[in-house]
JSON list of C-alpha atoms in Angstrom, two decimals:
[
{"chain": "A", "resi": 729, "resn": "PRO", "atom": "CA", "xyz": [114.10, 92.00, 124.01]},
{"chain": "A", "resi": 730, "resn": "ILE", "atom": "CA", "xyz": [113.27, 92.72, 120.73]},
{"chain": "A", "resi": 731, "resn": "GLY", "atom": "CA", "xyz": [113.04, 91.20, 117.30]},
{"chain": "A", "resi": 732, "resn": "SER", "atom": "CA", "xyz": [115.66, 89.09, 116.81]},
{"chain": "A", "resi": 733, "resn": "TYR", "atom": "CA", "xyz": [117.24, 89.22, 120.28]},
{"chain": "A", "resi": 734, "resn": "GLN", "atom": "CA", "xyz": [113.72, 87.39, 122.02]},
{"chain": "A", "resi": 735, "resn": "ASP", "atom": "CA", "xyz": [114.40, 84.41, 123.73]},
{"chain": "A", "resi": 736, "resn": "ILE", "atom": "CA", "xyz": [118.64, 84.41, 123.48]},
{"chain": "A", "resi": 737, "resn": "LYS", "atom": "CA", "xyz": [120.97, 84.86, 126.10]},
{"chain": "A", "resi": 738, "resn": "VAL", "atom": "CA", "xyz": [124.17, 86.58, 125.82]},
{"chain": "A", "resi": 739, "resn": "GLU", "atom": "CA", "xyz": [127.37, 84.99, 127.74]},
{"chain": "A", "resi": 740, "resn": "LYS", "atom": "CA", "xyz": [130.52, 87.19, 127.93]},
{"chain": "A", "resi": 741, "resn": "VAL", "atom": "CA", "xyz": [133.47, 85.00, 127.36]},
{"chain": "A", "resi": 742, "resn": "ASP", "atom": "CA", "xyz": [136.14, 87.36, 127.21]},
{"chain": "A", "resi": 743, "resn": "SER", "atom": "CA", "xyz": [137.10, 91.13, 126.42]},
{"chain": "A", "resi": 744, "resn": "HIS", "atom": "CA", "xyz": [136.53, 90.42, 122.11]},
{"chain": "A", "resi": 745, "resn": "SER", "atom": "CA", "xyz": [134.16, 87.31, 122.48]},
{"chain": "A", "resi": 746, "resn": "VAL", "atom": "CA", "xyz": [130.42, 86.47, 123.24]},
{"chain": "A", "resi": 747, "resn": "ARG", "atom": "CA", "xyz": [128.67, 83.21, 123.21]},
{"chain": "A", "resi": 748, "resn": "ILE", "atom": "CA", "xyz": [125.04, 83.49, 121.94]},
{"chain": "A", "resi": 749, "resn": "ARG", "atom": "CA", "xyz": [122.83, 80.85, 123.46]},
{"chain": "A", "resi": 750, "resn": "PHE", "atom": "CA", "xyz": [119.26, 80.29, 121.73]},
{"chain": "A", "resi": 751, "resn": "LYS", "atom": "CA", "xyz": [116.26, 79.17, 123.69]},
{"chain": "A", "resi": 752, "resn": "GLU", "atom": "CA", "xyz": [115.37, 76.60, 121.48]},
{"chain": "A", "resi": 753, "resn": "PRO", "atom": "CA", "xyz": [116.47, 75.63, 117.63]},
{"chain": "A", "resi": 754, "resn": "THR", "atom": "CA", "xyz": [116.68, 78.46, 115.56]},
{"chain": "A", "resi": 755, "resn": "PRO", "atom": "CA", "xyz": [116.34, 77.90, 111.86]},
{"chain": "A", "resi": 756, "resn": "PHE", "atom": "CA", "xyz": [117.82, 81.42, 110.45]},
{"chain": "A", "resi": 757, "resn": "TRP", "atom": "CA", "xyz": [120.15, 81.78, 113.47]},
{"chain": "A", "resi": 758, "resn": "ALA", "atom": "CA", "xyz": [122.39, 84.41, 112.09]},
{"chain": "A", "resi": 759, "resn": "ASP", "atom": "CA", "xyz": [119.32, 86.97, 112.04]},
{"chain": "A", "resi": 760, "resn": "ALA", "atom": "CA", "xyz": [120.52, 87.84, 115.20]},
{"chain": "A", "resi": 761, "resn": "PHE", "atom": "CA", "xyz": [123.92, 88.68, 114.01]},
{"chain": "A", "resi": 762, "resn": "VAL", "atom": "CA", "xyz": [123.45, 89.92, 110.23]},
{"chain": "A", "resi": 763, "resn": "GLY", "atom": "CA", "xyz": [119.71, 90.34, 109.87]},
{"chain": "A", "resi": 764, "resn": "THR", "atom": "CA", "xyz": [117.65, 93.23, 109.28]},
{"chain": "A", "resi": 765, "resn": "VAL", "atom": "CA", "xyz": [118.23, 94.16, 112.86]},
{"chain": "A", "resi": 766, "resn": "GLY", "atom": "CA", "xyz": [121.49, 92.08, 113.90]},
{"chain": "A", "resi": 767, "resn": "MET", "atom": "CA", "xyz": [124.33, 93.85, 115.09]},
{"chain": "A", "resi": 768, "resn": "ILE", "atom": "CA", "xyz": [126.66, 91.50, 115.74]},
{"chain": "A", "resi": 769, "resn": "ILE", "atom": "CA", "xyz": [129.17, 90.08, 113.59]},
{"chain": "A", "resi": 770, "resn": "PRO", "atom": "CA", "xyz": [130.57, 86.65, 113.83]},
{"chain": "A", "resi": 771, "resn": "LYS", "atom": "CA", "xyz": [134.23, 86.71, 112.85]},
{"chain": "A", "resi": 772, "resn": "HIS", "atom": "CA", "xyz": [135.06, 83.69, 112.15]},
{"chain": "A", "resi": 773, "resn": "LEU", "atom": "CA", "xyz": [132.10, 83.28, 110.02]},
{"chain": "A", "resi": 774, "resn": "PHE", "atom": "CA", "xyz": [132.09, 86.19, 108.06]},
{"chain": "A", "resi": 775, "resn": "GLU", "atom": "CA", "xyz": [135.55, 87.74, 107.95]},
{"chain": "A", "resi": 776, "resn": "ALA", "atom": "CA", "xyz": [135.65, 85.66, 104.23]},
{"chain": "A", "resi": 777, "resn": "TYR", "atom": "CA", "xyz": [133.37, 88.26, 103.29]},
{"chain": "A", "resi": 778, "resn": "LYS", "atom": "CA", "xyz": [134.85, 91.32, 104.66]},
{"chain": "A", "resi": 779, "resn": "GLY", "atom": "CA", "xyz": [135.23, 94.08, 101.71]},
{"chain": "A", "resi": 780, "resn": "ALA", "atom": "CA", "xyz": [132.95, 91.73, 99.69]},
{"chain": "A", "resi": 781, "resn": "LYS", "atom": "CA", "xyz": [131.50, 93.51, 96.89]},
{"chain": "A", "resi": 782, "resn": "ILE", "atom": "CA", "xyz": [127.48, 93.62, 96.81]},
{"chain": "A", "resi": 783, "resn": "PRO", "atom": "CA", "xyz": [126.05, 92.98, 93.27]},
{"chain": "A", "resi": 784, "resn": "THR", "atom": "CA", "xyz": [123.99, 95.73, 91.47]},
{"chain": "A", "resi": 785, "resn": "LEU", "atom": "CA", "xyz": [120.66, 95.37, 91.17]},
{"chain": "A", "resi": 786, "resn": "GLU", "atom": "CA", "xyz": [121.71, 94.54, 87.07]},
{"chain": "A", "resi": 787, "resn": "GLU", "atom": "CA", "xyz": [124.10, 92.08, 88.69]},
{"chain": "A", "resi": 788, "resn": "ALA", "atom": "CA", "xyz": [122.07, 90.41, 90.54]},
{"chain": "A", "resi": 789, "resn": "VAL", "atom": "CA", "xyz": [119.59, 89.75, 87.72]},
{"chain": "A", "resi": 790, "resn": "LYS", "atom": "CA", "xyz": [122.29, 88.82, 85.57]},
{"chain": "A", "resi": 791, "resn": "GLU", "atom": "CA", "xyz": [123.26, 86.13, 87.84]},
{"chain": "A", "resi": 792, "resn": "ILE", "atom": "CA", "xyz": [119.68, 84.97, 88.30]},
{"chain": "A", "resi": 793, "resn": "ARG", "atom": "CA", "xyz": [118.92, 84.48, 84.70]},
{"chain": "A", "resi": 794, "resn": "ALA", "atom": "CA", "xyz": [122.72, 82.55, 84.47]},
{"chain": "A", "resi": 795, "resn": "LEU", "atom": "CA", "xyz": [121.38, 80.19, 86.94]},
{"chain": "A", "resi": 796, "resn": "GLY", "atom": "CA", "xyz": [117.90, 79.68, 84.86]},
{"chain": "A", "resi": 797, "resn": "LEU", "atom": "CA", "xyz": [115.97, 81.41, 87.97]},
{"chain": "A", "resi": 798, "resn": "SER", "atom": "CA", "xyz": [113.40, 83.60, 88.88]},
{"chain": "A", "resi": 799, "resn": "CYS", "atom": "CA", "xyz": [113.06, 85.30, 92.37]},
{"chain": "A", "resi": 800, "resn": "ASN", "atom": "CA", "xyz": [111.14, 87.39, 95.07]},
{"chain": "A", "resi": 801, "resn": "PHE", "atom": "CA", "xyz": [112.76, 91.07, 95.04]},
{"chain": "A", "resi": 802, "resn": "GLU", "atom": "CA", "xyz": [112.08, 92.02, 98.59]},
{"chain": "A", "resi": 803, "resn": "ILE", "atom": "CA", "xyz": [112.39, 95.97, 98.75]},
{"chain": "A", "resi": 804, "resn": "LYS", "atom": "CA", "xyz": [113.64, 97.02, 101.96]},
{"chain": "A", "resi": 805, "resn": "PRO", "atom": "CA", "xyz": [113.62, 100.88, 101.84]},
{"chain": "A", "resi": 806, "resn": "CYS", "atom": "CA", "xyz": [115.17, 103.05, 104.52]},
{"chain": "A", "resi": 807, "resn": "PRO", "atom": "CA", "xyz": [112.51, 104.67, 106.70]},
{"chain": "A", "resi": 808, "resn": "GLY", "atom": "CA", "xyz": [111.10, 107.67, 105.09]},
{"chain": "A", "resi": 809, "resn": "ARG", "atom": "CA", "xyz": [112.42, 106.64, 101.54]},
{"chain": "A", "resi": 810, "resn": "GLU", "atom": "CA", "xyz": [109.67, 104.15, 100.83]},
{"chain": "A", "resi": 811, "resn": "ALA", "atom": "CA", "xyz": [108.01, 105.30, 97.56]},
{"chain": "A", "resi": 812, "resn": "GLU", "atom": "CA", "xyz": [111.42, 106.64, 95.88]},
{"chain": "A", "resi": 813, "resn": "THR", "atom": "CA", "xyz": [113.35, 103.25, 96.56]},
{"chain": "A", "resi": 814, "resn": "ALA", "atom": "CA", "xyz": [109.87, 101.26, 95.52]},
{"chain": "A", "resi": 815, "resn": "GLU", "atom": "CA", "xyz": [109.95, 103.36, 92.03]},
{"chain": "A", "resi": 816, "resn": "ALA", "atom": "CA", "xyz": [113.84, 103.51, 91.54]},
{"chain": "A", "resi": 817, "resn": "THR", "atom": "CA", "xyz": [113.27, 99.59, 91.93]},
{"chain": "A", "resi": 818, "resn": "MET", "atom": "CA", "xyz": [110.47, 99.10, 89.89]},
{"chain": "A", "resi": 819, "resn": "ARG", "atom": "CA", "xyz": [111.52, 101.08, 86.96]},
{"chain": "A", "resi": 820, "resn": "ALA", "atom": "CA", "xyz": [114.97, 99.40, 87.44]},
{"chain": "A", "resi": 821, "resn": "LEU", "atom": "CA", "xyz": [113.45, 95.55, 86.78]},
{"chain": "A", "resi": 822, "resn": "GLN", "atom": "CA", "xyz": [110.81, 96.88, 83.99]},
{"chain": "A", "resi": 823, "resn": "LYS", "atom": "CA", "xyz": [114.31, 97.75, 82.17]},
{"chain": "A", "resi": 824, "resn": "LEU", "atom": "CA", "xyz": [116.32, 94.60, 83.26]},
{"chain": "A", "resi": 825, "resn": "TRP", "atom": "CA", "xyz": [113.58, 91.56, 83.48]},
{"chain": "A", "resi": 826, "resn": "ARG", "atom": "CA", "xyz": [112.74, 90.17, 79.87]},
{"chain": "A", "resi": 827, "resn": "LYS", "atom": "CA", "xyz": [109.09, 89.78, 79.58]},
{"chain": "A", "resi": 828, "resn": "SER", "atom": "CA", "xyz": [109.85, 86.26, 78.05]},
{"chain": "A", "resi": 829, "resn": "TRP", "atom": "CA", "xyz": [111.16, 85.22, 81.44]},
{"chain": "A", "resi": 830, "resn": "PRO", "atom": "CA", "xyz": [109.34, 83.79, 84.69]},
{"chain": "A", "resi": 831, "resn": "THR", "atom": "CA", "xyz": [107.82, 87.07, 86.64]},
{"chain": "A", "resi": 832, "resn": "PRO", "atom": "CA", "xyz": [109.79, 87.65, 89.97]},
{"chain": "A", "resi": 833, "resn": "LEU", "atom": "CA", "xyz": [107.64, 88.05, 93.00]},
{"chain": "A", "resi": 834, "resn": "ILE", "atom": "CA", "xyz": [107.94, 91.66, 94.48]},
{"chain": "A", "resi": 835, "resn": "SER", "atom": "CA", "xyz": [107.37, 92.21, 98.13]},
{"chain": "A", "resi": 836, "resn": "SER", "atom": "CA", "xyz": [108.06, 94.68, 100.77]},
{"chain": "A", "resi": 837, "resn": "PHE", "atom": "CA", "xyz": [107.35, 94.85, 104.45]},
{"chain": "A", "resi": 838, "resn": "SER", "atom": "CA", "xyz": [106.33, 98.37, 103.52]},
{"chain": "A", "resi": 839, "resn": "TYR", "atom": "CA", "xyz": [103.04, 99.00, 102.41]},
{"chain": "A", "resi": 840, "resn": "GLN", "atom": "CA", "xyz": [103.71, 102.08, 101.20]},
{"chain": "A", "resi": 841, "resn": "ALA", "atom": "CA", "xyz": [106.35, 100.49, 98.74]},
{"chain": "A", "resi": 842, "resn": "LEU", "atom": "CA", "xyz": [104.26, 97.90, 97.46]},
{"chain": "A", "resi": 843, "resn": "GLN", "atom": "CA", "xyz": [101.42, 100.60, 96.60]},
{"chain": "A", "resi": 844, "resn": "VAL", "atom": "CA", "xyz": [104.22, 102.30, 94.59]},
{"chain": "A", "resi": 845, "resn": "ALA", "atom": "CA", "xyz": [105.15, 98.86, 93.02]},
{"chain": "A", "resi": 846, "resn": "HIS", "atom": "CA", "xyz": [101.66, 98.42, 92.07]},
{"chain": "A", "resi": 847, "resn": "ARG", "atom": "CA", "xyz": [101.04, 101.74, 90.65]},
{"chain": "A", "resi": 848, "resn": "VAL", "atom": "CA", "xyz": [104.60, 101.82, 88.88]},
{"chain": "A", "resi": 849, "resn": "ALA", "atom": "CA", "xyz": [104.84, 98.31, 87.73]},
{"chain": "A", "resi": 850, "resn": "PRO", "atom": "CA", "xyz": [101.13, 96.22, 88.34]},
{"chain": "A", "resi": 851, "resn": "GLU", "atom": "CA", "xyz": [102.90, 93.23, 85.08]},
{"chain": "A", "resi": 852, "resn": "PHE", "atom": "CA", "xyz": [105.06, 92.66, 88.71]},
{"chain": "A", "resi": 853, "resn": "PRO", "atom": "CA", "xyz": [102.97, 90.11, 91.15]},
{"chain": "A", "resi": 854, "resn": "ARG", "atom": "CA", "xyz": [103.03, 91.40, 94.77]},
{"chain": "A", "resi": 855, "resn": "ALA", "atom": "CA", "xyz": [103.16, 89.62, 98.42]},
{"chain": "A", "resi": 856, "resn": "VAL", "atom": "CA", "xyz": [102.19, 91.37, 101.27]},
{"chain": "A", "resi": 857, "resn": "LEU", "atom": "CA", "xyz": [104.94, 91.09, 104.14]},
{"chain": "A", "resi": 858, "resn": "VAL", "atom": "CA", "xyz": [103.47, 91.48, 107.92]},
{"chain": "A", "resi": 859, "resn": "GLU", "atom": "CA", "xyz": [104.87, 90.42, 111.42]},
{"chain": "A", "resi": 860, "resn": "GLU", "atom": "CA", "xyz": [101.53, 90.34, 113.02]},
{"chain": "A", "resi": 861, "resn": "VAL", "atom": "CA", "xyz": [98.02, 89.34, 110.91]},
{"chain": "A", "resi": 862, "resn": "PRO", "atom": "CA", "xyz": [96.08, 92.47, 111.07]},
{"chain": "A", "resi": 863, "resn": "PRO", "atom": "CA", "xyz": [92.51, 92.38, 111.17]},
{"chain": "A", "resi": 864, "resn": "THR", "atom": "CA", "xyz": [92.33, 94.14, 107.98]},
{"chain": "A", "resi": 865, "resn": "TRP", "atom": "CA", "xyz": [95.01, 91.18, 106.20]},
{"chain": "A", "resi": 866, "resn": "LYS", "atom": "CA", "xyz": [92.42, 91.11, 103.56]},
{"chain": "A", "resi": 867, "resn": "ALA", "atom": "CA", "xyz": [92.17, 94.69, 102.32]},
{"chain": "A", "resi": 868, "resn": "LEU", "atom": "CA", "xyz": [95.65, 95.24, 102.53]},
{"chain": "A", "resi": 869, "resn": "CYS", "atom": "CA", "xyz": [96.78, 92.34, 99.98]},
{"chain": "A", "resi": 870, "resn": "GLU", "atom": "CA", "xyz": [93.16, 94.01, 97.77]},
{"chain": "A", "resi": 871, "resn": "GLY", "atom": "CA", "xyz": [94.83, 97.31, 97.84]},
{"chain": "A", "resi": 872, "resn": "VAL", "atom": "CA", "xyz": [98.19, 96.41, 95.97]},
{"chain": "A", "resi": 873, "resn": "ASP", "atom": "CA", "xyz": [96.42, 92.97, 94.03]},
{"chain": "A", "resi": 874, "resn": "ALA", "atom": "CA", "xyz": [98.60, 91.27, 96.03]},
{"chain": "A", "resi": 875, "resn": "ILE", "atom": "CA", "xyz": [99.06, 87.09, 95.22]},
{"chain": "A", "resi": 876, "resn": "GLY", "atom": "CA", "xyz": [100.78, 86.37, 98.55]},
{"chain": "A", "resi": 877, "resn": "PHE", "atom": "CA", "xyz": [100.50, 87.19, 102.06]},
{"chain": "A", "resi": 878, "resn": "ASN", "atom": "CA", "xyz": [103.09, 86.31, 104.29]},
{"chain": "A", "resi": 879, "resn": "PRO", "atom": "CA", "xyz": [103.15, 86.85, 107.91]},
{"chain": "A", "resi": 880, "resn": "TRP", "atom": "CA", "xyz": [105.55, 85.91, 110.39]},
{"chain": "A", "resi": 881, "resn": "HIS", "atom": "CA", "xyz": [105.37, 82.43, 111.22]},
{"chain": "A", "resi": 882, "resn": "LYS", "atom": "CA", "xyz": [106.16, 82.67, 114.90]},
{"chain": "A", "resi": 883, "resn": "GLU", "atom": "CA", "xyz": [103.29, 84.79, 115.52]},
{"chain": "A", "resi": 884, "resn": "LEU", "atom": "CA", "xyz": [100.48, 82.40, 113.62]},
{"chain": "A", "resi": 885, "resn": "THR", "atom": "CA", "xyz": [97.77, 80.19, 115.31]},
{"chain": "A", "resi": 886, "resn": "PRO", "atom": "CA", "xyz": [95.57, 78.05, 113.38]},
{"chain": "A", "resi": 887, "resn": "GLU", "atom": "CA", "xyz": [92.53, 80.22, 113.55]},
{"chain": "A", "resi": 888, "resn": "GLN", "atom": "CA", "xyz": [94.63, 82.79, 111.61]},
{"chain": "A", "resi": 889, "resn": "ILE", "atom": "CA", "xyz": [96.10, 80.30, 109.16]},
{"chain": "A", "resi": 890, "resn": "ALA", "atom": "CA", "xyz": [92.44, 79.08, 107.81]},
{"chain": "A", "resi": 891, "resn": "PRO", "atom": "CA", "xyz": [90.64, 82.52, 106.47]},
{"chain": "A", "resi": 892, "resn": "ILE", "atom": "CA", "xyz": [94.26, 83.36, 104.61]},
{"chain": "A", "resi": 893, "resn": "LYS", "atom": "CA", "xyz": [94.74, 80.06, 103.06]},
{"chain": "A", "resi": 894, "resn": "GLY", "atom": "CA", "xyz": [91.12, 79.99, 102.15]},
{"chain": "A", "resi": 895, "resn": "ALA", "atom": "CA", "xyz": [91.24, 83.29, 100.56]}
]
């Protein structure tokens, strides 16, 4: 098993149903279903959203600001389109986000996307997202002037956390 499907047991209930059992309490249980790698959609929980319109970036920004919020925009490009996705996102945010509003954070697991975000829109702070802490974590942050470093919490050890918190 990989990713979201680690530490779960899938049981066939009938020809149209499965039961998912997690080995331990799972705060974001839906990841196995609808996360970036999730492929199982539980009908009883998500049927009401079938056909729901995903808001455009402009619509999302309007709603975020109407609620008086700032946010973390995570750039999630499809493989091979990291640079163009980041550039289009950042150019759109530059047009949509007023300088008088609290500045949103830009994050991504794609380092290439963060490099482009830094080049195109350096006025937006960035955070590096990683699944595993590489030995070069500090250089990665410095390379895009990141203000945050967010490793996958399940893999962290106290020995890894100490230097990150101290940086």
